[in-house]
XYZ file of C-alpha atoms in Angstrom:
772
model
C -65.605 36.066 -78.068
C -65.165 38.981 -80.470
C -66.551 41.253 -77.811
C -64.309 39.590 -75.101
C -61.073 40.200 -77.894
C -62.227 43.830 -77.974
C -62.609 44.510 -74.608
C -59.156 43.123 -73.708
C -57.319 44.137 -76.868
C -55.619 47.099 -75.561
C -53.132 46.863 -72.953
C -54.529 50.090 -70.963
C -57.917 48.565 -70.681
C -56.701 45.040 -69.124
C -57.331 44.569 -65.532
C -54.598 45.893 -63.213
C -53.631 42.044 -62.200
C -53.590 41.183 -65.753
C -51.415 44.095 -66.705
C -48.904 43.191 -63.990
C -48.078 39.779 -65.055
C -47.540 40.956 -68.664
C -45.239 43.625 -67.537
C -43.374 41.103 -65.508
C -43.166 39.049 -68.615
C -41.666 41.720 -70.804
C -39.436 42.699 -68.176
C -38.174 39.152 -67.601
C -37.619 38.501 -71.760
C -36.010 42.439 -72.332
C -33.655 41.599 -69.167
C -32.886 38.146 -70.226
C -32.165 39.478 -73.683
C -29.878 42.143 -72.234
C -28.161 39.545 -70.240
C -27.370 37.532 -72.956
C -26.193 40.588 -74.996
C -24.040 41.605 -71.953
C -22.762 38.123 -71.553
C -21.556 38.022 -75.286
C -20.144 41.337 -74.727
C -18.350 40.494 -71.731
C -16.968 37.541 -73.189
C -16.077 39.044 -76.362
C -13.811 41.537 -74.716
C -12.093 38.498 -72.814
C -13.664 38.778 -69.254
C -14.153 35.035 -69.353
C -10.765 34.181 -70.730
C -8.651 35.723 -73.663
C -10.331 35.663 -76.647
C -8.182 35.137 -79.797
C -7.433 37.900 -81.844
C -8.087 38.551 -85.512
C -4.395 37.755 -86.007
C -4.321 34.206 -84.214
C -7.436 33.089 -86.137
C -5.477 33.611 -89.201
C -2.521 31.705 -87.887
C -3.772 29.382 -84.900
C -1.546 27.652 -82.761
C -1.182 24.525 -84.887
C 2.164 22.050 -84.029
C 2.759 21.300 -87.990
C 4.338 18.288 -88.772
C 7.660 18.188 -90.827
C 6.931 16.001 -93.667
C 9.890 13.627 -95.408
C 8.740 13.583 -99.100
C 10.144 10.876 -101.179
C 11.426 10.954 -104.566
C 8.246 9.518 -105.833
C 6.168 12.203 -104.030
C 4.883 9.897 -101.258
C 5.337 10.862 -97.520
C 7.663 8.637 -95.756
C 7.061 9.874 -92.117
C 7.075 12.871 -90.127
C 8.926 14.646 -87.443
C 6.034 15.917 -85.074
C 4.571 16.601 -81.658
C 1.378 16.241 -83.310
C 1.447 14.121 -86.797
C -0.513 17.103 -88.738
C -0.042 17.676 -91.985
C -2.715 20.245 -93.551
C -4.630 19.564 -96.593
C -6.346 21.841 -98.911
C -10.388 21.691 -99.316
C -9.860 20.857 -103.235
C -7.628 17.741 -101.862
C -10.860 16.400 -99.997
C -12.914 13.794 -102.137
C -16.574 14.623 -102.259
C -17.620 11.565 -100.330
C -15.849 12.432 -97.334
C -17.742 15.744 -97.410
C -21.138 14.493 -98.150
C -20.383 12.186 -95.004
C -19.357 14.878 -92.747
C -22.002 17.474 -93.325
C -24.689 14.737 -93.498
C -23.456 13.408 -89.950
C -22.214 16.383 -88.089
C -23.933 19.261 -89.434
C -27.053 18.931 -91.760
C -27.809 22.500 -91.746
C -24.068 23.802 -92.373
C -24.539 25.235 -95.729
C -27.483 27.491 -94.308
C -26.403 28.594 -90.905
C -23.641 31.616 -90.323
C -22.056 29.145 -87.542
C -24.759 28.770 -85.175
C -27.622 26.107 -84.942
C -29.905 28.273 -82.675
C -31.979 25.160 -82.060
C -29.100 23.447 -80.832
C -27.880 26.301 -79.015
C -30.697 27.050 -77.244
C -30.892 23.496 -75.807
C -27.260 23.823 -74.512
C -27.999 26.873 -72.580
C -31.055 25.429 -71.247
C -29.130 22.070 -70.321
C -26.016 24.397 -69.117
C -24.135 22.381 -72.064
C -24.607 19.033 -70.279
C -25.319 17.328 -73.489
C -22.568 18.824 -75.922
C -25.567 21.111 -77.465
C -25.648 19.796 -80.906
C -22.736 22.252 -82.019
C -22.191 23.137 -85.218
C -18.760 22.220 -87.445
C -17.885 25.927 -87.170
C -18.265 25.304 -83.170
C -16.398 22.378 -83.164
C -13.737 23.961 -84.644
C -13.857 26.568 -82.326
C -13.271 24.247 -79.456
C -10.871 22.402 -81.162
C -8.888 25.487 -81.763
C -9.091 27.728 -78.980
C -11.039 26.318 -76.071
C -9.731 22.289 -76.214
C -11.140 20.897 -73.000
C -14.563 20.771 -71.937
C -14.914 21.859 -68.182
C -16.831 19.751 -65.896
C -18.187 22.911 -63.852
C -21.615 23.505 -65.438
C -21.483 27.168 -65.160
C -18.032 27.602 -66.427
C -18.887 25.307 -69.532
C -21.583 27.619 -70.375
C -19.063 30.477 -70.603
C -17.026 28.271 -72.735
C -20.039 27.905 -74.669
C -20.519 31.528 -75.504
C -17.218 31.791 -76.202
C -17.348 28.964 -78.489
C -20.263 30.776 -80.341
C -18.273 34.132 -80.596
C -15.511 32.549 -82.010
C -17.801 30.410 -84.418
C -19.078 33.741 -85.340
C -15.681 35.292 -86.195
C -14.646 32.078 -88.039
C -17.391 32.083 -90.421
C -17.252 35.952 -91.307
C -13.304 35.208 -91.600
C -13.602 31.690 -93.663
C -15.332 30.318 -96.358
C -17.555 27.326 -95.880
C -14.818 25.239 -97.669
C -12.065 26.645 -95.760
C -13.950 25.772 -92.176
C -14.329 22.459 -93.346
C -10.795 21.612 -94.302
C -9.675 23.216 -91.007
C -11.886 21.097 -89.474
C -10.842 18.167 -90.694
C -6.896 19.314 -90.421
C -7.515 19.850 -86.643
C -9.029 16.266 -85.442
C -6.904 14.128 -83.692
C -7.963 10.752 -84.714
C -5.652 8.954 -82.785
C -2.625 6.626 -83.190
C -0.432 9.532 -84.341
C -3.095 10.344 -86.861
C -3.628 14.280 -86.499
C -5.817 15.747 -89.095
C -7.536 13.966 -92.245
C -3.975 13.670 -93.882
C -2.393 11.440 -91.348
C -5.303 9.695 -90.902
C -5.620 8.723 -94.229
C -2.103 7.265 -94.592
C -2.083 5.649 -91.096
C -5.757 3.797 -91.496
C -5.985 3.284 -95.200
C -2.312 3.895 -96.789
C -3.554 6.359 -99.314
C -3.930 10.298 -99.229
C -7.109 11.932 -98.524
C -8.372 12.528 -102.504
C -8.000 8.686 -102.956
C -10.572 7.944 -99.995
C -13.480 5.661 -100.855
C -17.147 6.147 -99.723
C -16.627 3.468 -96.941
C -13.080 4.661 -95.748
C -14.458 8.340 -95.401
C -17.562 7.150 -93.599
C -15.498 5.230 -91.046
C -13.475 8.582 -90.136
C -16.430 10.608 -90.192
C -17.896 8.322 -87.754
C -14.470 8.626 -85.420
C -15.559 12.299 -84.948
C -17.671 11.719 -82.388
C -15.411 10.208 -80.072
C -12.269 8.945 -81.448
C -10.937 7.087 -78.529
C -14.329 5.022 -78.312
C -14.239 4.415 -81.925
C -10.850 3.740 -82.148
C -10.272 0.898 -85.272
C -7.027 -0.256 -84.065
C -8.375 -1.900 -80.694
C -9.954 -5.050 -81.326
C -12.437 -4.662 -78.713
C -13.755 -1.567 -80.480
C -14.061 -2.917 -84.239
C -18.041 -3.596 -83.710
C -18.299 -0.113 -82.316
C -16.359 1.524 -85.204
C -18.415 -0.288 -87.959
C -21.611 0.311 -86.155
C -20.957 4.060 -86.146
C -19.692 4.071 -89.513
C -23.027 2.549 -90.782
C -24.952 5.335 -88.868
C -22.754 7.677 -91.234
C -24.289 5.629 -94.478
C -27.519 6.285 -92.856
C -27.287 10.002 -92.562
C -25.740 10.162 -96.379
C -28.825 8.461 -97.393
C -31.117 10.545 -95.061
C -29.526 13.591 -97.208
C -29.683 11.978 -100.608
C -25.697 11.961 -100.716
C -26.255 7.786 -101.531
C -29.184 5.567 -102.707
C -30.561 2.971 -100.477
C -29.081 0.549 -102.552
C -25.920 1.976 -101.795
C -26.629 2.221 -98.336
C -27.216 -1.265 -97.718
C -24.442 -2.558 -99.644
C -21.886 -0.288 -97.801
C -23.032 -1.225 -94.675
C -22.140 -4.972 -95.188
C -18.442 -4.169 -95.962
C -15.288 -4.476 -93.815
C -13.819 -1.516 -92.586
C -10.908 -2.412 -95.211
C -7.855 -0.933 -92.990
C -4.337 -0.959 -94.262
C -2.512 0.173 -91.707
C 0.632 2.107 -91.614
C 1.841 3.379 -88.332
C 3.944 6.700 -88.539
C 5.589 6.586 -84.973
C 9.173 7.328 -85.278
C 10.066 3.866 -84.330
C 7.802 1.998 -86.883
C 6.588 2.625 -90.195
C 8.773 3.287 -93.318
C 12.307 3.429 -93.487
C 12.839 4.526 -89.542
C 16.568 4.063 -89.579
C 16.888 6.365 -92.595
C 14.720 8.884 -90.838
C 16.689 8.652 -87.576
C 19.848 9.790 -89.836
C 17.749 12.430 -91.346
C 16.910 13.515 -87.850
C 20.502 13.889 -87.032
C 21.241 15.479 -90.226
C 18.202 18.286 -90.189
C 19.535 19.039 -86.570
C 22.979 20.233 -88.183
C 21.213 21.955 -90.896
C 18.882 23.867 -88.223
C 21.900 25.132 -86.359
C 23.594 26.178 -89.506
C 20.352 27.727 -91.032
C 18.080 29.970 -88.816
C 15.297 32.197 -89.675
C 15.389 35.837 -90.644
C 14.894 36.731 -87.341
C 17.781 34.762 -85.949
C 15.369 32.088 -84.033
C 16.180 28.610 -84.910
C 13.570 26.359 -86.859
C 11.515 23.803 -84.987
C 12.039 20.593 -86.722
C 8.721 19.082 -85.193
C 6.209 21.853 -84.975
C 7.362 24.184 -88.112
C 5.714 22.218 -90.945
C 8.882 22.144 -92.943
C 8.883 19.708 -96.168
C 11.974 17.668 -96.893
C 12.399 16.353 -99.983
C 14.653 13.434 -99.877
C 16.199 11.079 -102.101
C 14.682 7.587 -100.942
C 11.950 5.808 -103.310
C 9.085 4.556 -101.252
C 8.541 1.659 -103.641
C 12.070 0.716 -103.409
C 12.347 1.048 -99.799
C 9.228 -1.036 -99.272
C 11.002 -3.866 -101.603
C 14.316 -3.327 -99.437
C 12.197 -3.959 -96.239
C 10.321 -7.017 -97.485
C 13.763 -8.892 -98.626
C 15.443 -7.870 -95.359
C 12.400 -9.432 -93.596
C 11.719 -12.504 -95.802
C 15.589 -13.753 -95.528
C 16.616 -12.655 -92.137
C 13.485 -14.651 -90.639
C 14.563 -17.481 -92.524
C 18.325 -17.262 -91.936
C 17.555 -16.752 -88.384
C 15.781 -19.800 -88.004
C 18.755 -21.988 -89.340
C 20.829 -19.945 -86.890
C 18.828 -20.657 -83.729
C 18.938 -24.592 -84.771
C 22.869 -24.502 -84.693
C 22.562 -23.174 -81.459
C 20.880 -25.510 -79.971
C 24.307 -27.751 -80.041
C 26.545 -24.637 -78.762
C 27.314 -24.880 -75.146
C 28.212 -21.044 -75.095
C 25.421 -19.880 -77.266
C 25.568 -17.471 -79.097
C 29.044 -16.960 -78.855
C 31.674 -19.332 -80.561
C 35.404 -19.641 -79.301
C 35.002 -17.686 -76.221
C 35.756 -18.405 -72.678
C 33.293 -18.029 -69.839
C 35.507 -14.898 -68.839
C 35.271 -13.176 -72.263
C 31.724 -13.869 -72.253
C 31.237 -12.168 -69.118
C 33.215 -9.129 -70.341
C 30.736 -9.293 -73.540
C 27.824 -8.666 -71.602
C 28.782 -6.638 -68.945
C 29.793 -4.263 -71.669
C 26.647 -4.424 -73.241
C 25.137 -3.505 -69.809
C 26.854 -0.384 -69.383
C 26.035 0.822 -73.078
C 22.114 -0.223 -72.474
C 19.423 2.604 -72.129
C 18.796 1.257 -68.712
C 22.400 1.760 -67.329
C 22.258 5.242 -69.008
C 18.826 6.269 -67.096
C 19.572 4.514 -64.180
C 23.068 6.701 -63.810
C 21.433 9.933 -64.828
C 19.053 9.181 -62.021
C 21.847 9.084 -59.389
C 21.742 5.263 -58.757
C 24.716 3.735 -57.441
C 26.831 1.447 -59.947
C 26.128 -1.402 -57.743
C 22.606 -1.236 -57.419
C 22.625 -0.869 -61.434
C 24.374 -3.987 -61.930
C 21.913 -5.798 -59.489
C 19.098 -4.455 -61.307
C 19.946 -6.462 -64.607
C 19.349 -10.010 -62.432
C 15.637 -8.734 -61.337
C 13.038 -10.462 -63.377
C 10.549 -7.779 -64.699
C 7.604 -7.855 -67.408
C 8.804 -6.916 -71.231
C 7.882 -7.204 -74.745
C 10.768 -8.745 -76.791
C 11.295 -9.402 -80.620
C 10.651 -12.381 -82.187
C 10.259 -12.920 -86.293
C 6.435 -14.075 -85.415
C 5.638 -10.645 -83.720
C 6.681 -9.172 -80.321
C 6.361 -11.684 -77.321
C 5.094 -10.720 -73.538
C 7.455 -12.324 -70.793
C 9.150 -12.102 -67.805
C 12.902 -12.422 -67.701
C 16.026 -10.246 -66.198
C 17.499 -7.642 -68.286
C 20.600 -9.747 -68.299
C 18.970 -12.788 -69.641
C 17.305 -10.447 -72.397
C 20.654 -8.997 -73.668
C 21.843 -12.878 -74.124
C 18.189 -13.176 -76.119
C 19.028 -10.142 -78.034
C 22.533 -11.526 -79.104
C 21.326 -14.498 -80.609
C 19.631 -12.346 -83.728
C 21.680 -12.066 -86.756
C 21.742 -8.239 -87.697
C 21.777 -6.485 -91.423
C 21.848 -3.409 -93.312
C 21.125 -2.785 -96.874
C 21.527 0.294 -99.085
C 20.840 1.110 -102.624
C 22.378 3.916 -104.639
C 22.194 5.734 -108.340
C 25.855 5.830 -108.980
C 25.189 8.596 -111.437
C 23.391 11.007 -109.356
C 24.311 9.849 -105.775
C 20.741 9.647 -104.709
C 20.149 6.854 -102.429
C 17.304 5.026 -103.054
C 16.514 2.751 -100.095
C 18.136 2.228 -96.941
C 17.520 -0.519 -94.058
C 19.500 -0.363 -91.146
C 18.576 -3.371 -89.082
C 15.863 -6.039 -88.509
C 13.478 -3.630 -86.166
C 14.040 -0.514 -85.188
C 11.829 -0.726 -82.056
C 14.315 -3.331 -80.684
C 17.491 -3.093 -82.783
C 18.403 0.480 -83.036
C 21.995 0.778 -84.014
C 22.006 1.473 -87.822
C 23.958 -0.843 -89.839
C 24.373 1.100 -92.749
C 25.933 4.328 -91.575
C 26.777 4.101 -87.934
C 28.357 0.397 -88.050
C 31.682 -0.452 -89.152
C 32.798 -4.205 -89.965
C 35.757 -5.809 -91.929
C 34.653 -6.024 -95.284
C 36.421 -9.367 -96.556
C 36.699 -9.810 -100.197
C 34.469 -7.071 -101.404
C 37.387 -4.564 -100.889
C 39.225 -6.714 -103.691
C 37.933 -4.681 -106.728
C 39.544 -1.743 -105.405
C 42.933 -3.676 -105.532
C 41.840 -4.908 -109.136
C 41.069 -1.292 -110.461
C 44.084 0.229 -109.144
C 45.833 -2.475 -111.025
C 44.087 -1.847 -113.953
C 44.184 1.723 -114.042
C 48.109 1.665 -113.438
C 48.977 -1.258 -115.327
C 46.725 -1.323 -118.345
C 46.085 -4.997 -117.255
C 43.420 -6.950 -118.845
C 40.751 -9.758 -117.485
C 42.562 -11.984 -119.893
C 45.938 -11.526 -118.485
C 47.409 -14.827 -116.348
C 48.503 -15.227 -112.882
C 49.533 -18.169 -111.138
C 47.648 -19.559 -108.619
C 50.718 -20.442 -106.166
C 51.848 -19.012 -102.903
C 52.936 -15.427 -102.706
C 55.090 -14.090 -100.111
C 55.788 -10.330 -98.870
C 58.588 -10.408 -96.966
C 59.283 -8.799 -93.613
C 60.418 -4.960 -93.474
C 58.272 -4.365 -96.710
C 55.551 -1.906 -95.998
C 56.464 -2.231 -92.268
C 55.524 -5.805 -92.194
C 57.056 -7.250 -88.686
C 57.278 -10.752 -90.298
C 57.056 -12.410 -93.812
C 53.186 -12.051 -95.075
C 51.820 -15.317 -97.083
C 47.966 -15.279 -97.505
C 46.314 -18.967 -97.819
C 43.473 -19.440 -100.601
C 40.016 -20.075 -98.857
C 39.766 -23.291 -100.402
C 43.564 -24.516 -99.514
C 44.052 -25.228 -103.329
C 46.815 -23.964 -105.354
C 48.321 -24.785 -108.767
C 47.666 -24.156 -112.278
C 46.410 -20.470 -113.487
C 43.769 -18.188 -113.110
C 42.812 -15.122 -115.842
C 42.281 -12.118 -113.405
C 38.475 -11.961 -114.667
C 38.217 -15.654 -112.973
C 40.767 -14.751 -110.084
C 38.259 -12.125 -108.937
C 35.408 -14.078 -109.786
C 36.569 -16.655 -107.374
C 38.041 -14.582 -105.110
C 41.631 -15.888 -104.996
C 43.249 -14.629 -102.129
C 47.049 -15.500 -103.693
C 46.626 -13.235 -106.595
C 45.206 -10.273 -104.685
C 48.278 -10.552 -102.596
C 50.259 -10.223 -105.774
C 48.555 -7.669 -107.373
C 48.787 -5.298 -104.260
C 52.457 -5.785 -103.907
C 52.586 -4.734 -107.710
C 50.834 -1.612 -107.296
C 51.504 -0.869 -103.193
C 48.908 -0.755 -100.497
C 49.402 3.039 -100.357
C 48.186 3.334 -103.903
C 45.159 1.287 -103.260
C 43.849 2.917 -100.064
C 44.629 6.488 -101.729
C 42.270 5.259 -104.968
C 39.621 4.100 -102.008
C 39.822 7.667 -100.143
C 39.015 9.414 -103.929
C 36.140 6.680 -104.647
C 34.477 7.985 -101.439
C 35.556 5.852 -98.775
C 36.002 8.170 -95.315
C 37.571 5.852 -92.882
C 41.372 5.783 -92.702
C 42.662 2.733 -94.536
C 45.746 1.295 -93.110
C 48.583 1.118 -95.550
C 49.316 -2.627 -95.013
C 49.335 -5.533 -97.829
C 46.307 -7.456 -95.691
C 44.077 -4.769 -97.101
C 43.700 -6.751 -100.101
C 41.602 -9.632 -98.302
C 39.594 -6.938 -96.782
C 41.007 -6.684 -93.223
C 39.959 -2.857 -93.335
C 36.819 -1.707 -91.399
C 34.194 0.529 -93.149
C 30.699 1.463 -93.237
C 28.491 -0.371 -95.838
C 27.380 3.271 -96.819
C 30.603 4.446 -97.514
C 31.506 0.973 -99.175
C 28.647 1.272 -101.960
C 29.444 5.015 -102.299
C 32.667 4.124 -102.997
C 32.061 1.142 -105.379
C 29.221 3.311 -107.037
C 31.987 5.219 -108.699
C 33.331 2.321 -110.883
C 29.560 1.941 -112.163
C 29.491 5.383 -113.048
C 32.447 5.670 -115.683
C 35.102 6.413 -112.845
C 33.293 9.232 -111.640
C 32.462 9.462 -107.931
C 29.269 11.241 -106.985
C 29.091 12.037 -103.233
C 25.753 10.226 -102.028
C 22.895 12.886 -101.455
C 19.721 11.686 -99.098
C 18.149 15.779 -99.280
C 17.153 17.392 -102.305
C 15.731 20.445 -100.865
C 14.112 21.827 -97.918
C 10.508 24.176 -98.006
C 8.857 25.922 -95.411
C 5.491 25.285 -94.435
C 4.559 28.174 -97.017
C 6.501 26.324 -99.952
C 9.253 28.851 -99.954
C 12.408 26.886 -100.878
C 15.066 27.023 -98.102
C 17.871 25.258 -99.818
C 18.187 22.624 -102.504
C 21.028 20.300 -102.683
C 23.281 19.179 -105.667
C 25.706 16.332 -105.295
C 29.730 16.872 -105.747
C 31.510 14.836 -108.249
C 35.121 13.937 -108.958
C 37.132 11.657 -111.267
C 38.420 8.779 -109.467
C 39.876 6.487 -112.576
C 39.580 6.508 -115.920
C 36.225 5.555 -117.950
C 37.972 2.357 -119.960
C 39.471 1.026 -116.467
C 36.044 1.241 -114.783
C 34.625 -0.660 -117.590
C 37.221 -3.124 -117.513
C 36.477 -3.787 -113.605
C 32.479 -3.804 -114.224
C 33.223 -6.651 -116.960
C 35.595 -8.451 -114.277
C 32.905 -8.515 -111.808
C 30.298 -9.558 -114.094
C 32.108 -12.932 -113.881
C 31.496 -13.107 -109.999
C 28.015 -13.811 -110.912
C 28.217 -15.854 -114.184
C 30.545 -18.450 -112.950
C 31.752 -17.382 -109.569
C 30.641 -16.871 -105.840
C 27.582 -15.007 -106.933
C 26.464 -17.429 -109.570
C 23.333 -18.592 -107.728
C 21.778 -15.336 -108.822
C 21.715 -17.263 -112.099
C 19.351 -20.447 -113.196
C 18.961 -23.653 -110.564
C 21.943 -23.207 -108.123
C 21.194 -25.632 -105.639
C 24.163 -24.862 -102.915
C 22.674 -23.637 -99.875
C 19.028 -25.217 -99.838
C 16.261 -23.527 -98.206
C 18.676 -21.008 -96.614
C 19.083 -19.223 -99.944
C 15.268 -17.218 -99.431
C 13.300 -17.298 -102.752
C 15.691 -19.252 -105.137
C 15.713 -19.931 -107.963
C 16.228 -16.351 -108.870
C 16.976 -16.698 -112.818
C 18.488 -13.316 -113.537
C 19.674 -13.222 -117.059
C 20.766 -9.687 -117.386
C 24.192 -8.406 -116.779
C 25.106 -8.087 -113.016
C 28.453 -6.928 -111.998
C 29.011 -8.353 -108.104
C 31.302 -9.212 -105.445
C 30.691 -11.645 -102.168
C 32.652 -11.241 -99.025
C 33.466 -13.304 -96.060
C 35.234 -12.282 -93.202
C 37.412 -14.943 -90.957
C 35.305 -17.168 -89.164
C 32.103 -16.136 -90.837
C 31.899 -13.306 -88.958
C 30.454 -10.940 -91.883
C 28.739 -11.661 -94.907
C 28.451 -9.216 -97.691
C 27.419 -8.575 -101.252
C 27.435 -5.945 -103.661
C 25.533 -6.279 -106.973
C 25.511 -3.471 -109.627
C 23.359 -2.965 -112.746
C 24.061 0.124 -114.906
C 21.689 2.625 -113.019
C 21.768 0.853 -109.488
C 24.273 -0.265 -106.817
C 22.901 -2.347 -103.912
C 25.026 -3.677 -100.857
C 24.459 -6.223 -97.998
C 25.826 -6.808 -94.922
C 24.681 -9.718 -92.610
C 26.328 -10.607 -89.133
C 26.090 -10.814 -85.191
C 26.167 -8.124 -83.153
C 29.639 -9.467 -81.985
C 32.131 -10.764 -84.163
C 32.268 -14.064 -82.092
C 28.657 -14.686 -83.069
C 28.573 -16.475 -86.267
C 27.629 -20.012 -88.095
C 30.014 -23.085 -87.303
C 30.854 -23.109 -91.235
C 31.408 -21.284 -94.233
C 28.506 -22.935 -96.096
C 26.092 -21.304 -94.011
C 28.151 -18.177 -93.051
C 29.557 -17.104 -96.542
C 28.370 -13.810 -98.090
C 26.674 -15.739 -100.924
C 24.531 -17.361 -98.111
C 23.885 -14.829 -95.744
C 23.706 -11.737 -98.051
C 23.288 -12.334 -101.564
C 19.455 -13.183 -101.252
C 18.601 -9.946 -99.854
C 19.682 -8.514 -102.816
C 18.238 -10.895 -105.286
C 14.719 -10.520 -103.620
C 15.163 -6.850 -103.632
C 16.037 -6.798 -107.423
C 13.344 -9.399 -108.405
C 11.064 -6.626 -107.029
C 12.433 -3.762 -108.537
C 12.243 -5.351 -112.174
C 8.647 -6.340 -111.704
C 7.858 -2.794 -111.182
C 8.433 -1.373 -114.532
C 7.622 2.173 -113.227
C 11.080 2.298 -111.576
C 13.199 1.575 -114.441
C 15.736 -0.084 -113.158
C 18.371 -1.101 -115.933
C 18.764 -4.754 -117.365
C 21.197 -3.342 -119.985
C 24.960 -4.243 -120.355
C 27.442 -1.569 -118.484
C 28.070 0.949 -121.780
C 31.005 0.184 -123.549
C 33.591 3.257 -123.898
C 34.288 4.890 -127.087
C 37.930 4.391 -126.612
C 38.982 1.127 -125.453
C 42.760 0.178 -125.637
C 42.586 -2.669 -123.259
C 41.979 -6.247 -124.653
C 38.605 -7.547 -123.579
C 38.811 -10.483 -126.183
C 40.633 -13.702 -124.163
C 40.542 -15.271 -127.426
C 43.286 -12.854 -128.729
C 45.739 -13.257 -125.685
C 48.170 -15.984 -126.347
C 48.548 -16.650 -122.284
C 45.039 -17.136 -121.652
C 44.056 -19.586 -119.045
C 43.453 -23.214 -120.289
C 40.152 -24.024 -118.694
C 40.823 -27.486 -119.094
C 43.450 -27.207 -116.275
C 42.331 -29.833 -113.217
C 42.816 -26.821 -110.927
C 40.201 -24.710 -112.730
C 38.003 -23.883 -110.050
C 34.412 -24.716 -109.980
C 31.380 -22.458 -110.298
C 30.668 -20.680 -107.112
C 34.072 -21.745 -105.242
C 33.670 -20.568 -101.767
C 34.572 -17.008 -101.177
C 36.615 -15.615 -98.158
């Protein structure tokens, strides 16, 4: 054998035939290597498609979502084409990194972007099995190749490009940066683009809060997020199985112990879904208001180069006044009470032949439905498509498949669009807003019962008659102008303002809602029990013009007619401006314009603009304090007394009762004619919140005032919200009394006032007398 080796050990001694094979082998090898080198050179100069420049590698074409960040630093939502908000490597938990590397690229920290074993396998199989790409190659593919071509040869060229890009990425970025970029880039489905969105949407938390089993599920999705979609019930077992593979890989790479693996594989997925589409998620009505606000801001604030910011792709950060905790409590309160109230409303409609309308003729109902058809999305789209009006109307009587709202979840059904209008008009609507009176910060905003099906915002867009919630403007005008005391006594007798005065065409003499007259009331008890005849007397003493002007100074933007009937709430206002204006009295007579945006930053953190609320004096601190003391009577013994103790009137409709509030609360209920609107405004020293409840049309309402008054329809939402706020001590919502001014000349002690009302009078109103 040694001799044989010696004999053939020199190439020039080899037989001619064998020498030929050796030459052929080396030529083939050299040509192959040369071809591969040439392939990479050609690909590198863009022969197989343009290669990204170093500048593009530094700034890849990402659609960065604009983040809406609440006052408690929680992301409330986004404006996005792709719901992507990048995170830094330091914000990623170790368990996520361990799961990722163990499952997707075990040799990640040893290679320079290419796993040659996997790459050679991909070349030999023309990329048919994906080639066991490294994390860096997968990043290159996501960022610059996007879709895999079905043609094997083209796919091979794509693979070459991915390798070149991966090598460039490895030269340009650290391993930590590549991991962060990879997780920021991946689409986890369901509007969850990138690890931050995925963490929020699937688990309701930030990435650095992820637990091991949560990280493992997300890493498992990286293989195929569509196949391992945790929001599809049919895929849940697949998701769990894939997650358990990740645990096995972590154990194999010594990232968890066998005991941990075995324990984790038996855990549930632990989903805590928080959808972030524009029509779902937290504060959708507020986000729609903010969208319009930001579009105006963008039009007025171009970039340095003159171009406009893109709300959906430029990665702006909008810091807003909304507190996510208060917003959640508000939405929970609305859902709890409105579902309960709706059940009672449905029962009442069973005996209503013109349901859900009352006191309308058939002709009037037809006009109402036709009007709703003409303002519908269906009508708008068909009109834009050039469909004739006759055809559009006919389409409303053709049955179609649709999903409709119910308080127990969406219902898939078949009905005509016309019938769906009738169906939706059966649902009572609501609006809720809470504001800090001292700062003007809007803390919670609920514009309706479900944004997907009822998109009209009842906080800022809608204007309705406000009923007796306007009476505090009349009272404070009188207090401020005439230095009236809560102890001043007025007769409970009819009061007439003659024709001609204030432009009245005839005598005006309002009725009390309970029809009772006689005796006297102190101003405090008159406001507490919403006595109409005394409100009429007061507005005549101070004039409607003076009241209207004060309300406008306080923050009411709408035009207020200068007529006496405004003292009973005939004026139409939005909930937003009503609460904004009334907040002035909780802030010592100083109006602070409501503010929703605190500052706007670009994607790099540069502050583009900061916002400071404007303030102005409306009335004296003394007058405001006196009004707050009078409004406390509403919740102590008046129409809002069910906030205290075991008040039984209203029964099961008073959702969550008893409330048992013991702290000072200033409040005012309101109910318009025929119970079309129910209102409640509640105030504590550092928070004012208001509620409206009613039908879409004024003809949609409860049959009687027991169910239809503000104390039944609206007050429970405020109570449920405040119970939650007080339970969350981190919010620091005040339970203190309203601060007494240093100088108080108006007498507050009714025992010192000689003309004080005799509570033994048979006409003294019972606590909780019906409001109107």
